[in-house]
Each structure stands twice: as structure tokens, then as C-alpha cells.
mmCIF file of C-alpha atoms in Angstrom:
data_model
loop_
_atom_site.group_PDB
_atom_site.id
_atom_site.type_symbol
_atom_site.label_atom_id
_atom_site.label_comp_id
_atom_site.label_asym_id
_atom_site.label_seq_id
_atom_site.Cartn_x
_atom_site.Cartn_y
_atom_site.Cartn_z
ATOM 1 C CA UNK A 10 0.000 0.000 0.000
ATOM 2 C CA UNK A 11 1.126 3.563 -0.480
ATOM 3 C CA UNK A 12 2.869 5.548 2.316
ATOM 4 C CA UNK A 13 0.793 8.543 3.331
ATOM 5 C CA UNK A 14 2.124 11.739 3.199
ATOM 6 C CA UNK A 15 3.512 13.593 6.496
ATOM 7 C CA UNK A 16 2.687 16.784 5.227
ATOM 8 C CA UNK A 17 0.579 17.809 1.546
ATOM 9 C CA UNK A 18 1.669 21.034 0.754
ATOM 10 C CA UNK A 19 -0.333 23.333 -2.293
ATOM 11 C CA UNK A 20 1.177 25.436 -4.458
ATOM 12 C CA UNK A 21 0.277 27.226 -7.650
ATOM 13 C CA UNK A 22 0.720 25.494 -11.043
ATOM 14 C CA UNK A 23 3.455 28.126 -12.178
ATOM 15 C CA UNK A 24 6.773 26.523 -13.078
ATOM 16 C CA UNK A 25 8.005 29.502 -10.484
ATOM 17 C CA UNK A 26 5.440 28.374 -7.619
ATOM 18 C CA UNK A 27 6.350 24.856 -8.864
ATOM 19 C CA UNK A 28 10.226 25.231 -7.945
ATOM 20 C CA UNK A 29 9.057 27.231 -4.969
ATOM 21 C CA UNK A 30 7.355 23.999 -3.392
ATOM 22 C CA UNK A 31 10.211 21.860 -4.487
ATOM 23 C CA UNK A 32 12.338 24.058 -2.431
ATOM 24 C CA UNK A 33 9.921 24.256 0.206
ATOM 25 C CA UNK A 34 10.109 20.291 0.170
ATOM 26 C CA UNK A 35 14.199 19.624 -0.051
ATOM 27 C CA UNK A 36 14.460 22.142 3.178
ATOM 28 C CA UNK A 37 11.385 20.330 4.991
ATOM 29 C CA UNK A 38 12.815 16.721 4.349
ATOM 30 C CA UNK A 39 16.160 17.842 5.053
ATOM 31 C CA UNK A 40 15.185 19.403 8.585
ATOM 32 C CA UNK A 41 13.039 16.211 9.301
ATOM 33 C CA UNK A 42 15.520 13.412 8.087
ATOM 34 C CA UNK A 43 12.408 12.363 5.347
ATOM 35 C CA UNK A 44 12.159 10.771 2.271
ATOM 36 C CA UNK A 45 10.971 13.036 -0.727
ATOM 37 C CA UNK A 46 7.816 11.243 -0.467
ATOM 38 C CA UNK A 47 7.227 12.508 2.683
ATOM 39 C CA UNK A 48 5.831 15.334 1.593
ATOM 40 C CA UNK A 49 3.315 15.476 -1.444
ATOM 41 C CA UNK A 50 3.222 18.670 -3.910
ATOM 42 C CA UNK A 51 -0.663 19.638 -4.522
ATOM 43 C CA UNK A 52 -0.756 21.553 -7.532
ATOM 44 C CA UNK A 53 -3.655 24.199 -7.879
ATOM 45 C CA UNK A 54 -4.580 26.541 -10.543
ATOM 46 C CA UNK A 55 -5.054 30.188 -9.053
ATOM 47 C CA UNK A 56 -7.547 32.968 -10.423
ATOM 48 C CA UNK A 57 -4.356 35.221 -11.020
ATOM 49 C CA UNK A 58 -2.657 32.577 -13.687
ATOM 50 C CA UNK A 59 -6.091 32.085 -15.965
ATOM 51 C CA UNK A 60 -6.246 35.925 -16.715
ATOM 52 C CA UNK A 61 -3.200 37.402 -18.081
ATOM 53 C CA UNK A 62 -4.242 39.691 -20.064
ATOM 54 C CA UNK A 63 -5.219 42.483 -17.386
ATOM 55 C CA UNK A 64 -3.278 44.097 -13.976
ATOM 56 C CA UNK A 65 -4.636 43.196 -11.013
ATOM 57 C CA UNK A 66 -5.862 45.768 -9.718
ATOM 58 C CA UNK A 67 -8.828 45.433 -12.391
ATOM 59 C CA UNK A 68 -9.514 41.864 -11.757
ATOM 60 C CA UNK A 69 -9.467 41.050 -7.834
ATOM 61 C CA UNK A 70 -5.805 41.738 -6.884
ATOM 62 C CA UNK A 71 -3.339 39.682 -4.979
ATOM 63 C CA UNK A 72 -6.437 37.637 -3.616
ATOM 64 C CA UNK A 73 -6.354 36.021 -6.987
ATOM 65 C CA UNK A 74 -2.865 34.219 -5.879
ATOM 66 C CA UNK A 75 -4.076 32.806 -2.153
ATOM 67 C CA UNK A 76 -8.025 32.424 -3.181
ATOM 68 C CA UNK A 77 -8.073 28.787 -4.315
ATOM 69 C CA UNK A 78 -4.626 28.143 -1.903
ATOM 70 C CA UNK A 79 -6.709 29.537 1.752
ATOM 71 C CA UNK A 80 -10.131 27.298 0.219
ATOM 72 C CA UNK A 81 -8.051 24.468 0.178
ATOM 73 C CA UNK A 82 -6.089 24.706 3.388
ATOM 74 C CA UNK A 83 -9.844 25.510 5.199
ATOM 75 C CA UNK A 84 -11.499 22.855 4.118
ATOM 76 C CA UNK A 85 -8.350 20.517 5.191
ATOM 77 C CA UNK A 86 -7.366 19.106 1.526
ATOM 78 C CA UNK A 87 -4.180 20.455 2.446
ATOM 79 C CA UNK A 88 -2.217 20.965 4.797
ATOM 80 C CA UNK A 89 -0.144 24.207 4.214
ATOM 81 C CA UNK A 90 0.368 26.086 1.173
ATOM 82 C CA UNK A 91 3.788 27.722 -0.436
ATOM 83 C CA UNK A 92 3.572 31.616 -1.372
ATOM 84 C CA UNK A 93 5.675 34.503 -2.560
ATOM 85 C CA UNK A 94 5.079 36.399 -0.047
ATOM 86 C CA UNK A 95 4.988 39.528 -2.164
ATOM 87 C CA UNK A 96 2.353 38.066 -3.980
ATOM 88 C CA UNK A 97 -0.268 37.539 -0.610
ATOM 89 C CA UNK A 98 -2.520 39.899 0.731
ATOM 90 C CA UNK A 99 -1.288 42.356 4.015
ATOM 91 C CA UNK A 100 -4.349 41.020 5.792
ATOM 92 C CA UNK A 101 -5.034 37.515 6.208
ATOM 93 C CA UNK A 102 -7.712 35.315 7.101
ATOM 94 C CA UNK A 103 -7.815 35.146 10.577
ATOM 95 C CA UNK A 104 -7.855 30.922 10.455
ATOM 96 C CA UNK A 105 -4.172 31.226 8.360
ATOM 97 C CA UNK A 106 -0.967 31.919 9.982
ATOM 98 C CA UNK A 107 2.375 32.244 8.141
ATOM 99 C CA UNK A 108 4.015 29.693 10.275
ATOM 100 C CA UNK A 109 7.550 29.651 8.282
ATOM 101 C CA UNK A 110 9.534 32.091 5.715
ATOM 102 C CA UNK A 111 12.821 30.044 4.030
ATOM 103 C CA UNK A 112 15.922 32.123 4.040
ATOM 104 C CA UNK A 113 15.361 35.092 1.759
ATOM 105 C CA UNK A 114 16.780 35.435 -1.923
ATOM 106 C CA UNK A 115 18.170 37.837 -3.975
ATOM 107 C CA UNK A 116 15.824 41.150 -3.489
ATOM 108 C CA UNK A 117 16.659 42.878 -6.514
ATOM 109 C CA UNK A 118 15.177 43.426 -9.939
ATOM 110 C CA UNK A 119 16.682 42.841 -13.166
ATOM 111 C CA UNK A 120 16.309 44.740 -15.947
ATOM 112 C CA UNK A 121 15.726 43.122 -19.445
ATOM 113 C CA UNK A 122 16.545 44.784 -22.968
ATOM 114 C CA UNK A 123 18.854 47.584 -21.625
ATOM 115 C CA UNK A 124 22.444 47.604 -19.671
ATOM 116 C CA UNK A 125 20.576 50.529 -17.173
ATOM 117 C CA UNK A 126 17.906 52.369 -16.523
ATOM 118 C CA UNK A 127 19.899 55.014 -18.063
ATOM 119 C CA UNK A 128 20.082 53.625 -21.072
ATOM 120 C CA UNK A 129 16.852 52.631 -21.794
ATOM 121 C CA UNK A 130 16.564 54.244 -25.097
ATOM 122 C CA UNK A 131 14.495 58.090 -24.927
ATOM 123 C CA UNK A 132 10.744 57.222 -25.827
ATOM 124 C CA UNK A 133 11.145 52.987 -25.127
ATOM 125 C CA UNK A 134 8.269 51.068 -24.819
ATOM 126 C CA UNK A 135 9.057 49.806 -20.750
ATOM 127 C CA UNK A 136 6.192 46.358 -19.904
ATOM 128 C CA UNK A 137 5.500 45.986 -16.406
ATOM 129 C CA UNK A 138 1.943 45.507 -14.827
ATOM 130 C CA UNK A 139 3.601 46.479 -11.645
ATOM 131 C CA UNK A 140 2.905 50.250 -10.426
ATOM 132 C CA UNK A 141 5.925 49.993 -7.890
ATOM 133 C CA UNK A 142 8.014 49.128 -11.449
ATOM 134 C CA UNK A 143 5.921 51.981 -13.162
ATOM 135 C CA UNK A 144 5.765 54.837 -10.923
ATOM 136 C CA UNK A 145 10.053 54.312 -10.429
ATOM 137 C CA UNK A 146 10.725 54.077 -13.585
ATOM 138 C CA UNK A 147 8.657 57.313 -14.920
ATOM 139 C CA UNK A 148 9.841 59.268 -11.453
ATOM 140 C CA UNK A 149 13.635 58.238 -12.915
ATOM 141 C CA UNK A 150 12.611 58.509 -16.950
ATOM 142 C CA UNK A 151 9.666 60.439 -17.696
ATOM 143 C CA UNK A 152 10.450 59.902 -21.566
ATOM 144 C CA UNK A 153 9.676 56.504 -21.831
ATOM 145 C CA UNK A 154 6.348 54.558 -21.937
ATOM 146 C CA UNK A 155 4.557 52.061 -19.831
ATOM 147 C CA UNK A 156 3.242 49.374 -21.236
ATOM 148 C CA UNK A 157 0.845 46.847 -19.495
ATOM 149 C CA UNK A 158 2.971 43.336 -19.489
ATOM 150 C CA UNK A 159 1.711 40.201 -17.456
ATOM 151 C CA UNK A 160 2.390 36.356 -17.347
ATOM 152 C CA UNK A 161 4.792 34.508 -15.872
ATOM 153 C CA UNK A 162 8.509 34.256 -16.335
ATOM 154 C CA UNK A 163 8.402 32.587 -19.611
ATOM 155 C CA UNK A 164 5.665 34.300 -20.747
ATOM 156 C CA UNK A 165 7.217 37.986 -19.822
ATOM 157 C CA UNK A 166 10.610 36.700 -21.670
ATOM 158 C CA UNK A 167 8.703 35.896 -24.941
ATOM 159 C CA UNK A 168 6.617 38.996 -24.990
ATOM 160 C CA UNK A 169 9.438 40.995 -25.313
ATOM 161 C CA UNK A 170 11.618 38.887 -27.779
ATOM 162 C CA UNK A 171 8.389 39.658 -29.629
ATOM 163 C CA UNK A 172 8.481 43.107 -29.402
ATOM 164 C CA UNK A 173 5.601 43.590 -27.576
ATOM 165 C CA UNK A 174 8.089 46.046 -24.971
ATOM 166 C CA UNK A 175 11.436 47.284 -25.818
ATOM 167 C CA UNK A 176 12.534 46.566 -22.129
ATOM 168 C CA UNK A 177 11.251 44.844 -18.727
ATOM 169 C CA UNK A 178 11.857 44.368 -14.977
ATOM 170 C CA UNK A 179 11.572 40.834 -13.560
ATOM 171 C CA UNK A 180 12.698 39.604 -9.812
ATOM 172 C CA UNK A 181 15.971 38.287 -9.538
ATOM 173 C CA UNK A 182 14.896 35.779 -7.252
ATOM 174 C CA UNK A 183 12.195 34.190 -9.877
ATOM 175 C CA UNK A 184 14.583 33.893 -12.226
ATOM 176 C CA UNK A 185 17.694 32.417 -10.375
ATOM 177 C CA UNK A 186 15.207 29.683 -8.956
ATOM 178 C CA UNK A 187 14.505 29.045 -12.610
ATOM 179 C CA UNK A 188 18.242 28.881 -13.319
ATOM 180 C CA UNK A 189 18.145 32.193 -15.608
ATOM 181 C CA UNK A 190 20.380 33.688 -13.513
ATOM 182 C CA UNK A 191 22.197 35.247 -16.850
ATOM 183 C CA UNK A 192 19.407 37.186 -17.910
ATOM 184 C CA UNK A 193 19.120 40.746 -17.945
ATOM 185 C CA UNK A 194 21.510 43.484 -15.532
ATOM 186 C CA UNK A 195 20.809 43.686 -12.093
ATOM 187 C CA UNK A 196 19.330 47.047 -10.355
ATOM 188 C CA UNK A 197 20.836 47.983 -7.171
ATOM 189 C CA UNK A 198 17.857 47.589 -4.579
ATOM 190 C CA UNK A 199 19.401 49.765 -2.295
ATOM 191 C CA UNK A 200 18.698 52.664 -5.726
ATOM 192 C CA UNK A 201 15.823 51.118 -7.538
ATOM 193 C CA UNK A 202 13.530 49.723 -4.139
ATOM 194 C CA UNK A 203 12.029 46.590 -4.910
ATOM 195 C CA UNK A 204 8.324 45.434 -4.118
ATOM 196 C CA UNK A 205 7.854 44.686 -0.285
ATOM 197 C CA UNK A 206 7.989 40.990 0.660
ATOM 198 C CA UNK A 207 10.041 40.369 -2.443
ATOM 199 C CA UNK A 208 12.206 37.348 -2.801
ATOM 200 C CA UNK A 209 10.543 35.773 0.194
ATOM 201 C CA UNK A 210 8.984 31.917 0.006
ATOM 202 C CA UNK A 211 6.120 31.871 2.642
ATOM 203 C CA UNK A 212 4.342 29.025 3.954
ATOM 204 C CA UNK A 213 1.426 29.391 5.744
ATOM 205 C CA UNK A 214 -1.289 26.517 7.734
ATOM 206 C CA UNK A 215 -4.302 26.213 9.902
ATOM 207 C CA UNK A 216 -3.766 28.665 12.721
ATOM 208 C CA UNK A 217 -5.083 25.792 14.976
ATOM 209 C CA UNK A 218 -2.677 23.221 13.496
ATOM 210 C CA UNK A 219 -0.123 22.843 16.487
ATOM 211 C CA UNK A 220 0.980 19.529 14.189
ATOM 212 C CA UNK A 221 2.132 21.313 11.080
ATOM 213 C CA UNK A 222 3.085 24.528 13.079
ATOM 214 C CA UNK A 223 5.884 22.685 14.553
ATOM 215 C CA UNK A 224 6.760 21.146 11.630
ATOM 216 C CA UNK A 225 7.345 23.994 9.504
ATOM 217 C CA UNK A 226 8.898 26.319 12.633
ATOM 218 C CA UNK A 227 11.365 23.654 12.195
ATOM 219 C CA UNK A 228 12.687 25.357 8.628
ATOM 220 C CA UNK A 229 11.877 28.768 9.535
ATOM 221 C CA UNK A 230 14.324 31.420 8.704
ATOM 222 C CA UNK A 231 14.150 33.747 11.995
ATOM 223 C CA UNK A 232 15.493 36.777 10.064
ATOM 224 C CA UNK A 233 14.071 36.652 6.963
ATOM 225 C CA UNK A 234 10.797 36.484 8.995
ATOM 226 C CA UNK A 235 11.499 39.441 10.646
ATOM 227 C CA UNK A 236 12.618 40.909 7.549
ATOM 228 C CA UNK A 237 9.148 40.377 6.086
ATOM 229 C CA UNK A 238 6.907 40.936 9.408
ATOM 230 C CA UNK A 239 8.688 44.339 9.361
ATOM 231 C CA UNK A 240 7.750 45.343 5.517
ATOM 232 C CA UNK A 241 4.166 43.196 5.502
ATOM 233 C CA UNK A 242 3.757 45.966 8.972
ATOM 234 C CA UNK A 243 4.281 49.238 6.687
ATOM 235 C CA UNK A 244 1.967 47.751 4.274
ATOM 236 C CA UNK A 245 -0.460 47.711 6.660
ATOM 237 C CA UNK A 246 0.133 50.989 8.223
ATOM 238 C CA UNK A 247 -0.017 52.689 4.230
ATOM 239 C CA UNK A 248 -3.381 50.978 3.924
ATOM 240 C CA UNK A 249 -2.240 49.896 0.268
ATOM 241 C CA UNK A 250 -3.501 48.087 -2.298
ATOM 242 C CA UNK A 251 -2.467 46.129 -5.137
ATOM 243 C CA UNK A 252 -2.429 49.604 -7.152
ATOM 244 C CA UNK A 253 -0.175 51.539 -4.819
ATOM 245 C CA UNK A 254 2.983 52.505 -5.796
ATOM 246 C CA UNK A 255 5.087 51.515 -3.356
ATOM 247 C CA UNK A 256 8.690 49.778 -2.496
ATOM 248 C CA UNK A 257 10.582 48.648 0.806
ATOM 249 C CA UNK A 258 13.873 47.161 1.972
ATOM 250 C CA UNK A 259 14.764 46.055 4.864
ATOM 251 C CA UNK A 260 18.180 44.691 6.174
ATOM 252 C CA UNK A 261 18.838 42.778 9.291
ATOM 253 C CA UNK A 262 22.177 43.754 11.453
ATOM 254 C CA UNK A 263 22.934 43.066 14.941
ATOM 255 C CA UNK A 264 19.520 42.186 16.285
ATOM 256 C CA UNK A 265 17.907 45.377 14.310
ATOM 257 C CA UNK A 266 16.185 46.503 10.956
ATOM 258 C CA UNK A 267 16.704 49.271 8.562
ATOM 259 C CA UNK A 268 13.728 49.955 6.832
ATOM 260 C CA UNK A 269 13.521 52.081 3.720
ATOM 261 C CA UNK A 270 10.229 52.677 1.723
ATOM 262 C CA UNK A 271 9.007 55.161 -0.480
ATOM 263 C CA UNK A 272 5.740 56.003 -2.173
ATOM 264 C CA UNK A 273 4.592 57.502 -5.612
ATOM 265 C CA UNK A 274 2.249 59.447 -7.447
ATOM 266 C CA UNK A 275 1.149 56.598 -10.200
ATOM 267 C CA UNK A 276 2.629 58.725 -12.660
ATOM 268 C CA UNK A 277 6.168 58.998 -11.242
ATOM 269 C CA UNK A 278 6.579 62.654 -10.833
ATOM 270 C CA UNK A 279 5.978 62.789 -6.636
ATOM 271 C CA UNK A 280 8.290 60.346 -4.868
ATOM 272 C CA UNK A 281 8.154 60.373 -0.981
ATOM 273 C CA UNK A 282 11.078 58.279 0.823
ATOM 274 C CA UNK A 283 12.231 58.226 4.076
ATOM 275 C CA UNK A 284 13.804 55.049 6.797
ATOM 276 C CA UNK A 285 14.192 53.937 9.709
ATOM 277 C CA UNK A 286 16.124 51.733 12.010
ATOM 278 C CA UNK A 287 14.444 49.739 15.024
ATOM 279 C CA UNK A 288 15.253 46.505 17.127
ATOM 280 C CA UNK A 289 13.630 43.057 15.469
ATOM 281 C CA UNK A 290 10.416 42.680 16.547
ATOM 282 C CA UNK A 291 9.058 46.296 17.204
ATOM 283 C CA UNK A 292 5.862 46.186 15.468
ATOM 284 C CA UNK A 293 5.104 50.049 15.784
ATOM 285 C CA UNK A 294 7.971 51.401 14.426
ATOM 286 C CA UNK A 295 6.936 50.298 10.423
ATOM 287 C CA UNK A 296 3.472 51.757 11.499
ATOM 288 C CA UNK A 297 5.548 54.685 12.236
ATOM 289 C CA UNK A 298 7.160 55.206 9.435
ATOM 290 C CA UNK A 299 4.256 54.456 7.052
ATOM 291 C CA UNK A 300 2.418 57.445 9.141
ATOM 292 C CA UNK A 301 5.558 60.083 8.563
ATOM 293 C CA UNK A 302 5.361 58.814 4.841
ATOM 294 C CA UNK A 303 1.456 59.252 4.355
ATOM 295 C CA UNK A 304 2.060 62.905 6.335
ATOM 296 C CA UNK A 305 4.437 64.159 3.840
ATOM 297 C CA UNK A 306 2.474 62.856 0.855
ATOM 298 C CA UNK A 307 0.612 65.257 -1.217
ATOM 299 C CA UNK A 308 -2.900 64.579 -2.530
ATOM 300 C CA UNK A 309 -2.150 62.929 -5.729
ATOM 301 C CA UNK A 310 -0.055 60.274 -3.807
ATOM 302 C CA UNK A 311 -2.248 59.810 -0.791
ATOM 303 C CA UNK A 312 -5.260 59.307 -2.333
ATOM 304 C CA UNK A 313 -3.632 56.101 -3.478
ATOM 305 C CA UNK A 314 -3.826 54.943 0.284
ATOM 306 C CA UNK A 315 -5.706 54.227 2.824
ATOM 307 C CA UNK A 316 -7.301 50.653 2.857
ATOM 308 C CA UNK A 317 -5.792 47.952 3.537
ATOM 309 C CA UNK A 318 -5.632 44.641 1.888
#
């Protein structure tokens, strides 16, 4: 008869999410002294992968990534579920905790078609879907053009070989997990901020489950965790959405965090930035920071705030 699984863990069909899990997986069975079979991969198809063709923000936003995940993990056909963190919503169900984060990747962007954002060519045709991509990009090149670019890895990579864009951003992260790690130049995160949460594998249960709690605390990163509590916190405090230009990076030194975040006007011109530095595990001082942001924002970026999600 076949062995049952210790532990089924979902994940989105994406060959990203896919690689995700696997990872997810090695670090579980190598923590646990299991056999690969230990743990079984349960593929779903999320509401964010069937419709490519629009940004978020018009369609559901990042609910469309967890939806089918958090249905599964309530009703118990699973028993935790693998996320990029950047990808899941600031406020959770109240049933779901994030019980482990692995140790954090690369937080950078690439850049595809160009050796810089300077040399993006005047008047380029720049795809991203992203208005933390968008909203940097015009605030550092108001010459060039946005245009709307979504799909996975793959996908992203074909549509401009096609000539659909003249340039693109993608995560580092996503693509050295896919073993691109050749493609396109690196941006300096600590000059061009990436997305908050980014480069971070999540994996999150049944608040209730002491079982699978302790299982996954067992491959738990403690500072990338901290890392992330800290930026998913200044989410919060912004009261963004999936539309709000903003970007975040934290770094972990001595038992404290450096926080930097800044916020746009959609349209690039208004950029408000500003940091700070606070022992792990302060959970005001990101609410802070978001409120000295949102104070020195003008109309046309704070009216981009306010509810969060």
C-alpha cells in the first residue's frame, strides 16, 4: 500500500510556484531526516494565472494568488500552502498563519533589454503591470512609456523577444530559482527599491494546526521572517492596495532593521522616501514610518492609500 504523506503542501501550477514547493520540500525533508515522499506537492490553478491579459488591480488583486490556496487549506485538503510572499494579501484570514519564511533570496530586480535604466533608449516602450516598477521608472525617466505586461517568467521573456516592450523588470529571485540567472543586468535595490515581501517563500497553515506549526517552525528562517513581518507591517500601516505605488527594503544587522520605503504618485513625478532603524520585533515602528510617509504625501499620492488589503 502507499505511504501517506507527512505533510501535503499546495502550491500554484506556475513553473516559479512549482520550484518554490520543491524548495519548500528539499528544506522540509532535510530538517526532518524524510524521504521526498514525505511530503506530497498539490498543484492548484489560481484565479491570477487564468487571466493574463489584465493588472490586477482590475480583476481582484493579490487575492487572486491565495483564493483557491486559503479554500483548500480551510477545508483541510491540504495541509499548508507555499507563497511569494509579495504576492499575498497584508491582511489575512484570521484561520491562516504564516508559520515559516525560508531564508530570503536575492531582493533585486533585473532589468531586461537595456544595460541601465539610463540607457533605456528616450521614448522605449518599458512592460510591467507592476505600479511599484511603473511609478520608479517614470519618477527616474519620464520619456519613456509604460506598457501593461503580465504572465509569468516565460511568458514575460517571450513577450518581449516579440516586441511587444522594448525593455522589462523581472525579480531576480524568480529567475535564479529558474536557473536564468544570466538574464538581464541587475538594479541595485538599495537605488531602484524593490516590491515589499520580495524574494521571500512563505508558507502558511491552519492557525489551529499545532501539528504542522511545529513542523514547519522547524525550517523557519528567523530573520528573513522578521525581515518580512517588518515590511508586511508598513503595508499595513499605508493601507495599500495592489495599485499603490510603493517599495521597501529592509536589512537585518545586529539584532535590528533598517527599513527604507518610499511612495509615488502613479505617474512617477511625486516620490516620498524616508527610513528607519528599530530593534527586530518592534511592530510600531513600520506603522511609524508608514504614518511620517502618508504625512508628507501630497494629494495625488495619498489618495492612493488608505485601505488595507
Amino acid at each position: 500500500m502507499p505511504v501517506q504523506p507527512i505533510l501535503r503542501l499546495g502550491t500554484r501550477r506556475s513553473p516559479l510556484a512549482m520550484a518554490q514547493a520543491h524548495e519548500a520540500r528539499a528544506r522540509l525533508c532535510a530538517a526532518h531526516g524524510w524521504d521526498e515522499s514525505a511530503v506530497e506537492l498539490v498543484p492548484v490553478v489560481a484565479s491570477g494565472d487564468k487571466v493574463q491579459d489584465r493588472p490586477l488591480a482590475e480583476i481582484g488583486g493579490k487575492a487572486l494568488w491565495t483564493r483557491e490556496l486559503d479554500q483548500w487549506l480551510v477545508e483541510e485538503r491540504i495541509d499548508a500552502a507555499v507563497h511569494s510572499m509579495k504576492d499575498v494579501e497584508t491582511i489575512r484570514p484570521d484561520v491562516i498563519a504564516i508559520a515559516a519564511i525560508l531564508p530570503r533570496a536575492d531582493k533585486a530586480d533585473r532589468l531586461l533589454g537595456a544595460a541601465s535604466i539610463a540607457e533605456i533608449p528616450a521614448g522605449a516602450r518599458v512592460g510591467t503591470s507592476a505600479p511599484r516598477r511603473a511609478a520608479q521608472l517614470l519618477h527616474l525617466r519620464p520619456d519613456v512609456t509604460v506598457v501593461g505586461i503580465r504572465g509569468n517568467v516565460a511568458t514575460r521573456m517571450a513577450k518581449l523577444k516579440a516586441g511587444e516592450a522594448d525593455a522589462t523588470f523581472l525579480a531576480a529571485a524568480g529567475l535564479d530559482r529558474l536557473g536564468e540567472d544570466d538574464v538581464g543586468v541587475r538594479l541595485d535595490p538599495q537605488v531602484w527599491l524593490p516590491a515589499p515581501a520580495q524574494a521571500a517563500i512563505g508558507i502558511e497553515c491552519r492557525r489551529d494546526d499545532a501539528r504542522v506549526r511545529e513542523l514547519l517552525a522547524g525550517i523557519d528562517h528567523v530573520e528573513s521572517h522578521a525581515e518580512i513581518a517588518a515590511e508586511r507591517r508598513l503595508l499595513e500601516g499605508l493601507g495599500g492596495s495592489c495599485s499603490s505605488p510603493i517599495a521597501a527594503l529592509s536589512r537585518i544587522s545586529a539584532g535590528r532593521i533598517e527599513l527604507k520605503a518610499a511612495i509615488f504618485s502613479p505617474d512617477g513625478t511625486v516620490r516620498i522616501a524616508d527610513a528607519a532603524e528599530f530593534e527586530v520585533g518592534n511592530d510600531q515602528a513600520p506603522l511609524e514610518l508608514a504614518r511620517t510617509l502618508l504625512n508628507n504625501a501630497p494629494p495625488e499620492v495619498a489618495e492612493h492609500f488608505g485601505e488595507a488589503t
